[in-house]
Coordinates of N, CA and C in Angstrom, one line a residue:
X5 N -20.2 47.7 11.1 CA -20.5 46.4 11.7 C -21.2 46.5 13.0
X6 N -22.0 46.0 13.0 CA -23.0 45.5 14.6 C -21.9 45.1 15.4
X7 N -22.2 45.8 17.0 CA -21.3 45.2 18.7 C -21.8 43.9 18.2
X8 N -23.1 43.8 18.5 CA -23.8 42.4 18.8 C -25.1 42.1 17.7
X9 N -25.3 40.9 17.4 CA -26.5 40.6 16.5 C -26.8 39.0 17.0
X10 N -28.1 39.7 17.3 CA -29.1 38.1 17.8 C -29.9 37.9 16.9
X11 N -29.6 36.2 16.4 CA -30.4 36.1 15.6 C -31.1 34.6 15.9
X12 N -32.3 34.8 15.4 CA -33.3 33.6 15.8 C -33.2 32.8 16.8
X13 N -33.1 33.5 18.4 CA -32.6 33.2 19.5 C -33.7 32.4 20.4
X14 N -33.6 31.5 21.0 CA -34.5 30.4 21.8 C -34.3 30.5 23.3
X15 N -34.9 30.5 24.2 CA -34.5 29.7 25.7 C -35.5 28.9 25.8
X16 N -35.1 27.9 26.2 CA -35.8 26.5 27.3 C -35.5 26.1 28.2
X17 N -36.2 26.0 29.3 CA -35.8 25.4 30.4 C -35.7 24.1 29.9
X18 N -34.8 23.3 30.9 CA -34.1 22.0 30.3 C -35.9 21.2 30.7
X19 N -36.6 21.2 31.5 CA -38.3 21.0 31.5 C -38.9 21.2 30.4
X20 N -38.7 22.0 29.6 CA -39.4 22.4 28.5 C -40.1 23.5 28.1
X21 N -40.3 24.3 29.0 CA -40.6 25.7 29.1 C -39.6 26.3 28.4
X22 N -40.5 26.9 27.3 CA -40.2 27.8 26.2 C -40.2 29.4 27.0
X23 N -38.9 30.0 27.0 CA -39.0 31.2 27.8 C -39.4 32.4 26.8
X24 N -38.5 32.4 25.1 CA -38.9 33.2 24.4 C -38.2 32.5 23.1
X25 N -38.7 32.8 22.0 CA -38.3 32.3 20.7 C -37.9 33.0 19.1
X26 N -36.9 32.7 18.8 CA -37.3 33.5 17.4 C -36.8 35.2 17.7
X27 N -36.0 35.6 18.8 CA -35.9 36.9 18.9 C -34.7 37.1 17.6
X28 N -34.2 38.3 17.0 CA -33.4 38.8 16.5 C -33.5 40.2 16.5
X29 N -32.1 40.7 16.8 CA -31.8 42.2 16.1 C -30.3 42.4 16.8
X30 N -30.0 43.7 16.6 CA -28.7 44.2 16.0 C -28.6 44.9 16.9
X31 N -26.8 45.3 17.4 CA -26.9 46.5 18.5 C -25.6 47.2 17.6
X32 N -26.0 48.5 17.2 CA -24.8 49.1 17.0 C -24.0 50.3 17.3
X33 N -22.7 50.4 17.0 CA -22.0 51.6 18.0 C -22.8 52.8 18.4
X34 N -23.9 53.2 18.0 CA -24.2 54.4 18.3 C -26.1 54.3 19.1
X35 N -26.0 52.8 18.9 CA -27.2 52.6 19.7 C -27.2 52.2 21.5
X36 N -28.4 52.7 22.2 CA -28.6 52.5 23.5 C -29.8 51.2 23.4
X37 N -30.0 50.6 24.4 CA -30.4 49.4 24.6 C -31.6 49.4 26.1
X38 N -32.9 49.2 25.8 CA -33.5 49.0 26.9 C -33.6 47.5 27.0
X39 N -34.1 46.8 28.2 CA -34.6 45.5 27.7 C -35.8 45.6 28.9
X40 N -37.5 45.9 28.7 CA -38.1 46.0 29.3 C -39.0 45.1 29.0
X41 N -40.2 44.7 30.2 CA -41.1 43.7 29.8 C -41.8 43.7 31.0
X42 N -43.1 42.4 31.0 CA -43.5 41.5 32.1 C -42.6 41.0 33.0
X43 N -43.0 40.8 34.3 CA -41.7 39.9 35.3 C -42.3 38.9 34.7
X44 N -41.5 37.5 34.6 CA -41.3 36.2 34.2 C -41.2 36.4 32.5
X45 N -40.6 37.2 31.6 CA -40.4 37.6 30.2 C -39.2 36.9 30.1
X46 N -38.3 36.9 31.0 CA -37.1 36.8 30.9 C -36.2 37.8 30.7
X47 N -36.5 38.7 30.8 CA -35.4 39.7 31.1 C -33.9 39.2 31.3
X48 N -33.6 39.2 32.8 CA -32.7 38.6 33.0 C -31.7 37.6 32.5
X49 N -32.9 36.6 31.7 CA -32.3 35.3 31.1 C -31.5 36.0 29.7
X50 N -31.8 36.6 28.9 CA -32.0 37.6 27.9 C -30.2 37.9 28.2
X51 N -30.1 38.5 29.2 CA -29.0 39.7 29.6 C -28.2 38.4 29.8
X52 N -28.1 37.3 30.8 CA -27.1 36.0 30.9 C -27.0 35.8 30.0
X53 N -27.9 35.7 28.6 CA -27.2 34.9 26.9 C -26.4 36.1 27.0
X54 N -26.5 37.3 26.3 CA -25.8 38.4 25.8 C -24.3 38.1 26.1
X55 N -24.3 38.3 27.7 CA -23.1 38.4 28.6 C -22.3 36.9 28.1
X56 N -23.1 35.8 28.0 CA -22.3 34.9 27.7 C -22.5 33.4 28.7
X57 N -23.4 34.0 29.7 CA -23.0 33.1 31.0 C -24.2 31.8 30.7
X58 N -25.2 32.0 30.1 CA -26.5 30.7 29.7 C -25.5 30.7 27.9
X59 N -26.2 29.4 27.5 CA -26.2 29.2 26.0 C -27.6 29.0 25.9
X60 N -28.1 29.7 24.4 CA -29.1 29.3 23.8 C -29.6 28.4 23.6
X61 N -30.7 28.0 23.4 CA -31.6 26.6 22.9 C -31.4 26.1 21.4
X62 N -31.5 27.7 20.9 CA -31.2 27.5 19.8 C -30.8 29.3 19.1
X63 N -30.8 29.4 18.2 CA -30.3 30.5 17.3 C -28.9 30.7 17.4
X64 N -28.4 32.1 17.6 CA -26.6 32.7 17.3 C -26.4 33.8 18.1
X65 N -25.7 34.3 18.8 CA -25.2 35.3 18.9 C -23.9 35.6 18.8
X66 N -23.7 37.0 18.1 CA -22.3 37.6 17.6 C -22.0 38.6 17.9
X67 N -21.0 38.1 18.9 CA -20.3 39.6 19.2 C -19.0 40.3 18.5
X68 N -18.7 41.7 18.3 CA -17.4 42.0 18.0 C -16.6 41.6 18.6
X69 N -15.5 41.1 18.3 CA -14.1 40.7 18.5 C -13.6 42.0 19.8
X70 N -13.3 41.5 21.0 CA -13.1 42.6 21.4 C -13.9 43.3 22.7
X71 N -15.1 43.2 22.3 CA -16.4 43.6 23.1 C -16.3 43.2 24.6
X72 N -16.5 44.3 25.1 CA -16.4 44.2 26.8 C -18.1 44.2 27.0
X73 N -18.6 43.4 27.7 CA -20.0 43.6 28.5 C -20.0 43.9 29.7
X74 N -20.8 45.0 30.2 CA -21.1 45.1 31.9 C -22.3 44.4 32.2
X75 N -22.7 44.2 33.2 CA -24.1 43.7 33.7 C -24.6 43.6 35.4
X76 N -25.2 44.3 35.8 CA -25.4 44.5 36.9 C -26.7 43.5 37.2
X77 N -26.5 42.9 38.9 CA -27.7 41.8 39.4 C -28.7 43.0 39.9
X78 N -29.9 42.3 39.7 CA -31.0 42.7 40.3 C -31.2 43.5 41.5
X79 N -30.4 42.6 42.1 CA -29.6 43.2 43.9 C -28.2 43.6 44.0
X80 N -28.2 44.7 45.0 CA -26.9 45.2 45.2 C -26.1 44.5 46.4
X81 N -25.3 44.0 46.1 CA -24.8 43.4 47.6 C -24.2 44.0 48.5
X82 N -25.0 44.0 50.2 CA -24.8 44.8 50.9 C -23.6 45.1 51.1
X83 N -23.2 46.4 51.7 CA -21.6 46.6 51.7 C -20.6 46.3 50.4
X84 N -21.2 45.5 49.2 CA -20.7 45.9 48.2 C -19.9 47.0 47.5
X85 N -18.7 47.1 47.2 CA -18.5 48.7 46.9 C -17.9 48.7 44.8
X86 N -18.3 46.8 44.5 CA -18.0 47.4 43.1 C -19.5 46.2 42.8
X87 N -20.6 47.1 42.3 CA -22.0 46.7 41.8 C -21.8 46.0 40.4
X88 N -20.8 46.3 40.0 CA -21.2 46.3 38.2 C -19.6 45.4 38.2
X89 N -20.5 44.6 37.4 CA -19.1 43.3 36.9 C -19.1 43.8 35.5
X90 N -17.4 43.5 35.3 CA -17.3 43.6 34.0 C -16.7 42.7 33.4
X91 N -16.9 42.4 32.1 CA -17.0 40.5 31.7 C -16.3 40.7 30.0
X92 N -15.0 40.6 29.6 CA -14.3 40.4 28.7 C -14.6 39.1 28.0
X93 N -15.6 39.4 26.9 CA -16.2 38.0 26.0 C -14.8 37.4 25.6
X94 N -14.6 36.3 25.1 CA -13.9 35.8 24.2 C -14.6 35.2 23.0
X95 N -14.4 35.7 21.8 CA -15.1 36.1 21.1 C -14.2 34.4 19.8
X96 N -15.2 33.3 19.5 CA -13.9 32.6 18.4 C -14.1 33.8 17.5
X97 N -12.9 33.3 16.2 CA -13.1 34.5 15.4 C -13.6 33.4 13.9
X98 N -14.2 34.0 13.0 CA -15.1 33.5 11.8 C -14.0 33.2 11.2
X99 N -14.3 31.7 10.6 CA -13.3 31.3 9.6 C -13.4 32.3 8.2

């Protein structure tokens, strides 16, 4: 079974700007993950669905039951001494 599977995934700005559309695929236990692009692709926005913290426009995402996400900001905060958050999904579970 797939950590995560994105399927037919949307962002919009609540303006109407269509950020990206229609993405899907699969992450599984033995796969690594880039997420590279253009600045203004959405990167970022991309990593906030995953993590949990935006909702989609439209499509699904599914995580395993369980699944810990890390995610690091663009910036490190000065004198910061823990960079990397770590974000325990809560996951409903499928009827």
């Amino acid at each position: 079974m797939s950590l995560l599977s994105v399927s037919e995934l949307s962002f919009e700005y609540p303006a109407g700007l269509v950020l990206f559309g229609d993405v899907s695929f699969s992450v599984d236990p033995a796969d690594r993950l880039a997420i590279v692009g253009p600045n203004g692709s959405g990167k970022p926005t991309l990593i906030r669905l995953l993590v949990g913290e935006l909702s989609p426009s439209r499509g699904q995402i599914v995580r395993r039951r369980g699944l810990g996400v890390a995610s690091a900001g663009q910036e490190i905060p000065a004198g910061g001494t823990e960079p990397l958050e770590r974000r325990k999904l809560a996951v409903a579970e499928e009827a």
